[in-house]
Amino acid sequence: MARLIFLGAPGAGKGTQAKSLATLGQIPHISTGEILRGAVAQQTPLGLQAQSYMDQGNLVPDQLVIALIRERLSQPDAQKGWILDGFPRNETQAAFLDQLLVEIDQTYSYAVNLEVPDDVLVQRMLGRGRKDDTEEVIRRRLQVYHDQTAPLIDFYQTRQKLMSINGDIPPAGVTDKLKSLL
Ligand code: AMP
């Protein structure tokens, strides 16, 4: 049973790779960014609370995403495996996830770290044209990544769960390497 966590900076190709792998493994692709963007588009209470943080490239408060993940991982389709894309984003969320998985009697196989140099990330994001992909917001998101999310590389290394993969090669090559984790 595949349960994978995707780490990596914004623009590293997490979303693309997580989606391909989920399709191959027939398990849900759970992207907190996608769920939040959907909530913003529909102006739900979650979306209304999350919007200003997202527009500025900051992390949405932990309690909002934690509630969202608790709910999502309890759904029937998540019982046969999952790929988490964009969660956890900091140590509080990572500690919560470990605790939640004990509660629901699940474990993850790996935290995958897609390695891509910063200048490549910025170029990729500028080419993507998402609403929160202006240069200023992109720089802020990268800073938030280095300050809050990159420490998770050590967090998972310490737990001997880290799998680092070069993400600076054509996407199909990355997918090929990832397939062995399914
Ligand atoms: P992403 O699509 O993963 O790049 O996420 C887009 C935006 O959604 C981020 O810049 C954050 O504002 C918010 N977001 C996504 N996942 C999380 C998370 N796990 N914790 C806090 N904010 C998040």
CSV table of N, CA, C and O and ligand atoms in Angstrom, one decimal, residues 32-33 36-37 54 58-60 65 86-87 89 93 130 141, ligand 1:
chain,number,residue,atom,x,y,z
A,32,THR,N,-3.4,20.0,-0.6
A,32,THR,CA,-4.0,21.1,0.3
A,32,THR,C,-4.1,22.4,-0.5
A,32,THR,O,-5.1,23.1,-0.4
A,33,GLY,N,-3.2,22.7,-1.4
A,33,GLY,CA,-3.2,23.9,-2.2
A,33,GLY,C,-4.5,23.9,-3.1
A,33,GLY,O,-5.2,24.8,-3.2
A,36,LEU,N,-7.6,24.2,-1.1
A,36,LEU,CA,-7.8,25.6,-0.6
A,36,LEU,C,-8.2,26.5,-1.8
A,36,LEU,O,-9.1,27.3,-1.6
A,37,ARG,N,-7.6,26.3,-3.0
A,37,ARG,CA,-8.0,27.1,-4.1
A,37,ARG,C,-9.5,26.9,-4.5
A,37,ARG,O,-10.2,27.9,-4.8
A,54,MET,N,-3.1,33.2,1.3
A,54,MET,CA,-2.6,32.6,0.0
A,54,MET,C,-2.2,33.7,-1.0
A,54,MET,O,-1.2,33.6,-1.7
A,58,ASN,N,1.8,33.4,2.0
A,58,ASN,CA,2.1,32.9,3.4
A,58,ASN,C,1.3,31.6,3.6
A,58,ASN,O,0.4,31.3,2.9
A,59,LEU,N,1.7,30.9,4.6
A,59,LEU,CA,1.0,29.7,5.0
A,59,LEU,C,-0.4,30.1,5.6
A,59,LEU,O,-0.5,31.0,6.4
A,60,VAL,N,-1.4,29.3,5.3
A,60,VAL,CA,-2.7,29.4,5.9
A,60,VAL,C,-2.5,28.9,7.3
A,60,VAL,O,-1.7,28.0,7.6
A,65,VAL,N,-5.7,23.9,8.0
A,65,VAL,CA,-5.2,22.8,7.1
A,65,VAL,C,-5.2,21.4,7.9
A,65,VAL,O,-5.5,20.4,7.3
A,86,GLY,N,1.9,19.0,-0.7
A,86,GLY,CA,1.7,20.3,0.0
A,86,GLY,C,1.4,20.3,1.4
A,86,GLY,O,1.1,21.3,2.0
A,87,PHE,N,1.3,19.1,2.0
A,87,PHE,CA,1.1,18.9,3.4
A,87,PHE,C,2.0,17.8,3.9
A,87,PHE,O,2.0,16.7,3.2
A,89,ARG,N,3.6,21.3,5.8
A,89,ARG,CA,4.4,22.5,5.3
A,89,ARG,C,5.3,23.0,6.5
A,89,ARG,O,6.1,24.0,6.2
A,93,GLN,N,2.7,20.8,11.6
A,93,GLN,CA,1.8,20.0,10.7
A,93,GLN,C,2.4,18.6,10.6
A,93,GLN,O,1.7,17.6,10.6
A,130,ARG,N,-0.3,31.3,-12.5
A,130,ARG,CA,-1.4,31.2,-11.5
A,130,ARG,C,-1.6,32.5,-10.8
A,130,ARG,O,-0.7,33.3,-10.8
A,141,ARG,N,6.9,33.1,-1.2
A,141,ARG,CA,6.6,31.7,-1.1
A,141,ARG,C,7.9,30.9,-0.9
A,141,ARG,O,8.0,29.9,-0.1
B,1,AMP,P1,0.5,24.9,-3.2
B,1,AMP,O1,-0.5,24.7,-4.3
B,1,AMP,O2,0.8,23.7,-2.5
B,1,AMP,O3,1.7,25.7,-3.7
B,1,AMP,O4,-0.2,25.9,-2.1
B,1,AMP,C1,-0.7,27.2,-2.5
B,1,AMP,C2,-0.9,28.0,-1.2
B,1,AMP,O5,-1.9,27.4,-0.4
B,1,AMP,C3,0.3,28.2,-0.3
B,1,AMP,O6,1.1,29.3,-0.8
B,1,AMP,C4,-0.3,28.4,1.0
B,1,AMP,O7,-0.8,29.7,1.1
B,1,AMP,C5,-1.6,27.5,1.0
B,1,AMP,N1,-1.2,26.1,1.5
B,1,AMP,C6,-1.2,25.0,0.8
B,1,AMP,N2,-0.9,23.9,1.6
B,1,AMP,C7,-0.7,24.5,2.9
B,1,AMP,C8,-0.4,23.9,4.1
B,1,AMP,N3,-0.1,22.6,4.3
B,1,AMP,N4,-0.3,24.8,5.2
B,1,AMP,C9,-0.5,26.1,5.1
B,1,AMP,N5,-0.8,26.7,3.9
B,1,AMP,C10,-1.0,25.9,2.8
